[in-house]
PDB file of C-alpha atoms in Angstrom:
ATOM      1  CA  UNK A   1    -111.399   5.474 -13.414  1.00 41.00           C
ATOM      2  CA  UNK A   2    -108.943   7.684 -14.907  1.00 42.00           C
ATOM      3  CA  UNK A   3    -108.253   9.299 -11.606  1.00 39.00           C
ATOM      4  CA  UNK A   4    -107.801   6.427  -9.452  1.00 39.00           C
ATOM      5  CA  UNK A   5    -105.247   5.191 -11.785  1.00 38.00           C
ATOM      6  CA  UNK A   6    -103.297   8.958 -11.786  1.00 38.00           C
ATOM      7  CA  UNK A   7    -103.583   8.572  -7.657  1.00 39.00           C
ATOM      8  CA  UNK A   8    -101.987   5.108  -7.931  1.00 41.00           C
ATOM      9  CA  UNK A   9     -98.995   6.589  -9.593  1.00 40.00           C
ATOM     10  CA  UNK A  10     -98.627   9.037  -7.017  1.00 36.00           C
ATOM     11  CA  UNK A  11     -98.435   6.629  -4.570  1.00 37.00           C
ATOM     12  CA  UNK A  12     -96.448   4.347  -5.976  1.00 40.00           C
ATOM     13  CA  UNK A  13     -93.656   7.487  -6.974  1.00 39.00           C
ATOM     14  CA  UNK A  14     -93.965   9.239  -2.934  1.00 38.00           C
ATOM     15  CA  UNK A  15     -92.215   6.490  -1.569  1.00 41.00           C
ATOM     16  CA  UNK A  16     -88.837   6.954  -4.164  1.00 39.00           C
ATOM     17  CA  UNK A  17     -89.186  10.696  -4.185  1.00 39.00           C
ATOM     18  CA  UNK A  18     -89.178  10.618   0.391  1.00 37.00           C
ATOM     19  CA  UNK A  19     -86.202   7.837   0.266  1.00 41.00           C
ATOM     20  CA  UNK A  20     -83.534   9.965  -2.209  1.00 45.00           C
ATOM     21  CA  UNK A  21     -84.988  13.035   0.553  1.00 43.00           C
ATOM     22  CA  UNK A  22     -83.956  11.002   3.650  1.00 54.00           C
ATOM     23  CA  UNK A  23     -81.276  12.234   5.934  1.00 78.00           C
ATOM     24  CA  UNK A  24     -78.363  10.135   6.224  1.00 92.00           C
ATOM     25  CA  UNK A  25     -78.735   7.581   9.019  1.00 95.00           C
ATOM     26  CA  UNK A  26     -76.263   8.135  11.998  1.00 95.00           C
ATOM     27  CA  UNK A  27     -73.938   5.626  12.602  1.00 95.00           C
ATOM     28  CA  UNK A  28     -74.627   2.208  14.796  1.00 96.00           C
ATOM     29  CA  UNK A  29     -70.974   1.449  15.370  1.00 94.00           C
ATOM     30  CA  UNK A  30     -67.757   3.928  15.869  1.00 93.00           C
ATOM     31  CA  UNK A  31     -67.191   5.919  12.746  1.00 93.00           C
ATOM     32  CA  UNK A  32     -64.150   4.936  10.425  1.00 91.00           C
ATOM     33  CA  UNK A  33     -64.721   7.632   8.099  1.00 92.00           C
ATOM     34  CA  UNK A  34     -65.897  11.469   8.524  1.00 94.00           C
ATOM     35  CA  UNK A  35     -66.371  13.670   5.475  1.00 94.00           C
ATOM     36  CA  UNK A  36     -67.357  17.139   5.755  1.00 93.00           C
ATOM     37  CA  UNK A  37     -67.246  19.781   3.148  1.00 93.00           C
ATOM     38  CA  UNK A  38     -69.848  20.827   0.478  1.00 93.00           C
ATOM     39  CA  UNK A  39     -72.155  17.436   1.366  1.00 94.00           C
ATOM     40  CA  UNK A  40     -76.042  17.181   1.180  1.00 94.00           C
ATOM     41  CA  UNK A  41     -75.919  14.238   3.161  1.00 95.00           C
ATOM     42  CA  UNK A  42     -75.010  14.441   6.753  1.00 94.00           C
ATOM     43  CA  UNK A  43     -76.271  13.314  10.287  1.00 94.00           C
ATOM     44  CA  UNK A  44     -73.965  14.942  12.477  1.00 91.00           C
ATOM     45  CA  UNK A  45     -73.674  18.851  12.440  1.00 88.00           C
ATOM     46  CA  UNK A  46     -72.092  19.484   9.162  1.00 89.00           C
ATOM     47  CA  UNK A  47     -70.798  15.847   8.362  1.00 93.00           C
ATOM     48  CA  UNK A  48     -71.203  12.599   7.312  1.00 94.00           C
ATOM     49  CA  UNK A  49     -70.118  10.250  10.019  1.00 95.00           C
ATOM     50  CA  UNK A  50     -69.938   6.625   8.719  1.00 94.00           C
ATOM     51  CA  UNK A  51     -69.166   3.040  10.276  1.00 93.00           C
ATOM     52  CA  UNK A  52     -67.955   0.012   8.736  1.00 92.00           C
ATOM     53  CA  UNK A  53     -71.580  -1.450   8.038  1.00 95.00           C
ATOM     54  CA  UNK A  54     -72.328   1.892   6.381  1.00 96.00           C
ATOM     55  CA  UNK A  55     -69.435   1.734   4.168  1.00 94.00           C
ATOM     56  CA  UNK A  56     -69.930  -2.220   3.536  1.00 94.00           C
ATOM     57  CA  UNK A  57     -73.539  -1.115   2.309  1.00 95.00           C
ATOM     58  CA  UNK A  58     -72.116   0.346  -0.505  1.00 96.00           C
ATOM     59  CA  UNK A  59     -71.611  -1.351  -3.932  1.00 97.00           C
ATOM     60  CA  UNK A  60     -68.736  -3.700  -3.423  1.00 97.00           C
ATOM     61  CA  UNK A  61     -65.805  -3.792  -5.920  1.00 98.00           C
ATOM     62  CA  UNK A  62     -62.595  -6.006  -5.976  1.00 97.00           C
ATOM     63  CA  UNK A  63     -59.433  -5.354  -7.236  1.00 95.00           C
ATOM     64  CA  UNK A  64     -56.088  -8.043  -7.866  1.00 96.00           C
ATOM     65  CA  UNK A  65     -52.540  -6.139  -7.814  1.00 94.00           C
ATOM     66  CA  UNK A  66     -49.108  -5.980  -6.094  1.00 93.00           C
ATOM     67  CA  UNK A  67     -48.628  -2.453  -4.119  1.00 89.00           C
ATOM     68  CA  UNK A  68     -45.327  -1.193  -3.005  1.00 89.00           C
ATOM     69  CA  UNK A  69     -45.650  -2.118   0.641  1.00 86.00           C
ATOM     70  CA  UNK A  70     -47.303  -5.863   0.011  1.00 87.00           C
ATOM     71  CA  UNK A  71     -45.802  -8.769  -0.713  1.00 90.00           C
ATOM     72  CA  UNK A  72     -47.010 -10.379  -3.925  1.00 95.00           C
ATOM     73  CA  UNK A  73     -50.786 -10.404  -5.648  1.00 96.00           C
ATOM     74  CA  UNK A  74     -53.472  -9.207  -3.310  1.00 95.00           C
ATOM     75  CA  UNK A  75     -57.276  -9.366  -3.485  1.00 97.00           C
ATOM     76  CA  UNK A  76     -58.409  -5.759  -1.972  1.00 95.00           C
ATOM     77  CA  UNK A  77     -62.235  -4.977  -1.427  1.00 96.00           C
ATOM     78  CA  UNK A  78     -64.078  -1.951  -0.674  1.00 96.00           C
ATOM     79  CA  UNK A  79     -66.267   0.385  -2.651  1.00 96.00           C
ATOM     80  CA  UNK A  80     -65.332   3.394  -5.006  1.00 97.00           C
ATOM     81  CA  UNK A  81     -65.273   6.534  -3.918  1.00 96.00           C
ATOM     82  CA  UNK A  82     -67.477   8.359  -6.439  1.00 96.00           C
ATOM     83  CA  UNK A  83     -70.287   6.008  -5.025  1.00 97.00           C
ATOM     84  CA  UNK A  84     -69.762   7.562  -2.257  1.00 96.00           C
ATOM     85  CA  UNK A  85     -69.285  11.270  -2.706  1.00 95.00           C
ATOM     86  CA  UNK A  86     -72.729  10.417  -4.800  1.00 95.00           C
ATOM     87  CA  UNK A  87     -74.499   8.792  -1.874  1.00 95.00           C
ATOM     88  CA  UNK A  88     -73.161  11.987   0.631  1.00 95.00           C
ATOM     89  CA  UNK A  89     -74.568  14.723  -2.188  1.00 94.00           C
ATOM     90  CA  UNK A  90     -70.913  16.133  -2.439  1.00 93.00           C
ATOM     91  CA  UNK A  91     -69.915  18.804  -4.822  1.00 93.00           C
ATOM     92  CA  UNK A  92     -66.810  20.792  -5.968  1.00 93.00           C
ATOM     93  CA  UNK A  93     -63.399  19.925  -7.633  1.00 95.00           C
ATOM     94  CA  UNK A  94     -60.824  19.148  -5.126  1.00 94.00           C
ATOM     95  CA  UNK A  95     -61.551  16.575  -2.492  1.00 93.00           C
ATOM     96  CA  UNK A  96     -58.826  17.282   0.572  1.00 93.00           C
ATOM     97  CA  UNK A  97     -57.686  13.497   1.994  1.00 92.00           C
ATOM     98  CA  UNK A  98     -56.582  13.649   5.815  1.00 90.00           C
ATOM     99  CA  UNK A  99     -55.168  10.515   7.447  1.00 87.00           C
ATOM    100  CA  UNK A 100     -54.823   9.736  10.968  1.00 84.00           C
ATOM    101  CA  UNK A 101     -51.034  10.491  10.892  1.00 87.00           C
ATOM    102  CA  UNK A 102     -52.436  14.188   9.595  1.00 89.00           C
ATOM    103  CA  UNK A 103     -50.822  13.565   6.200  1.00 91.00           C
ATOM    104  CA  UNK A 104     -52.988  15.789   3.520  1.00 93.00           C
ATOM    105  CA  UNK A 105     -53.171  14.964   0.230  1.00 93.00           C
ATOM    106  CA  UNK A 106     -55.840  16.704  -2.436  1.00 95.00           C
ATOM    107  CA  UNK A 107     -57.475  15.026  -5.158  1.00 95.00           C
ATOM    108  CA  UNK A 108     -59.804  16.216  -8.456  1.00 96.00           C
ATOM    109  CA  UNK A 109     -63.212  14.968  -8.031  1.00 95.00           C
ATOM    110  CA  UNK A 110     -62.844  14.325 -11.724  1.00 96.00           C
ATOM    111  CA  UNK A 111     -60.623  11.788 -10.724  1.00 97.00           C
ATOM    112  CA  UNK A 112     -63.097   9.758  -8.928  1.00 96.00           C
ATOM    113  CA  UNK A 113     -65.269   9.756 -12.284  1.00 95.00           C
ATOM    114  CA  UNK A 114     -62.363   9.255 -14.673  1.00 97.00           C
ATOM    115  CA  UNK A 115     -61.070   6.414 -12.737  1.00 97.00           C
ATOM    116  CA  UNK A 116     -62.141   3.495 -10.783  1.00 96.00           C
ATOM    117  CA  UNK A 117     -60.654   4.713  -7.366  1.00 95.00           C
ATOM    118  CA  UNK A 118     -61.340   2.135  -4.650  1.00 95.00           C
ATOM    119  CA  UNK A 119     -61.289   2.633  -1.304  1.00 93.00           C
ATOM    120  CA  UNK A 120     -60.287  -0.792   0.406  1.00 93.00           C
ATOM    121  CA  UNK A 121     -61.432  -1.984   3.226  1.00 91.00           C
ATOM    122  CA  UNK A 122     -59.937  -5.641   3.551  1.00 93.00           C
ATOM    123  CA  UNK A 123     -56.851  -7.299   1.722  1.00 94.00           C
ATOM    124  CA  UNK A 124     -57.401 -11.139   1.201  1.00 96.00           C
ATOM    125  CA  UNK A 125     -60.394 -10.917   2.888  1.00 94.00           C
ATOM    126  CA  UNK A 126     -59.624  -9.752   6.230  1.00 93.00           C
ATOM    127  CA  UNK A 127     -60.152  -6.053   7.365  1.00 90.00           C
ATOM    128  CA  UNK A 128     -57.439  -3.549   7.297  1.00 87.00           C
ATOM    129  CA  UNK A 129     -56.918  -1.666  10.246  1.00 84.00           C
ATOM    130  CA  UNK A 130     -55.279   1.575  10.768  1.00 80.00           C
ATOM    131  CA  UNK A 131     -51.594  -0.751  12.208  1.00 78.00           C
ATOM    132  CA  UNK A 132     -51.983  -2.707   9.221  1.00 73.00           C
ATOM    133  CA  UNK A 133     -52.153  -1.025   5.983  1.00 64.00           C
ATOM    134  CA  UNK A 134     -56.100   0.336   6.810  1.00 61.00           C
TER     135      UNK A 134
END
């Protein structure tokens, strides 16, 4: 009896040990964010390639502030970025930021574990896009 009950616990503890060993999925839709670097996680060459429901699967935070280039109080919503440089595997101390205009800005990882950095995704509820604040 002993044994069956040890081969039970097996079971039960393959299915966690194969899902934190699964590759990353590729994406379904077109990629809004690529990160490449010193990642574990990656399904395409050397990167992670992820689309908006693969960002929206993350855990969802919400933030309430005025920015620079808003008018008044807005509700932004997205997920913070150490959840995701913990979901891709990623290691090292400087993260290198490249937007689409090619501006290049570097950033401690520490950062993202000192501080609740969030990466929005929508203001107010709608989505950002890239000729709107995104």
């Amino acid at each position: 009896m002993p044994r069956r009950q040890l081969l039970w616990l097996a079971l039960l503890l393959l299915p966690i040990a194969q899902a934190a060993a699964s590759p990353l999925a590729a994406p379904e839709g077109p990629p809004l964010l690529k990160v490449s670097g010193n990642i574990s996680q990656t399904n395409k060459a050397d990167a992670a390639h992820l689309d908006r429901a693969m960002l929206e699967a993350l855990p969802r935070h919400e933030l309430e502030t005025s920015t620079s280039v808003t008018d008044g109080v807005n509700r932004f919503e997205g997920f913070l970025m150490r959840d995701l440089l913990e979901k891709l595997g990623a290691e090292g101390e400087t993260a290198a930021a490249i937007a689409l205009n090619d501006y290049l800005i570097e950033i401690p990882i520490a950062d993202f574990h000192d501080y609740d950095v969030l990466v929005a995704d929508t203001m107010d509820g709608e989505a950002l896009t890239p000729r709107d604040k995104g």
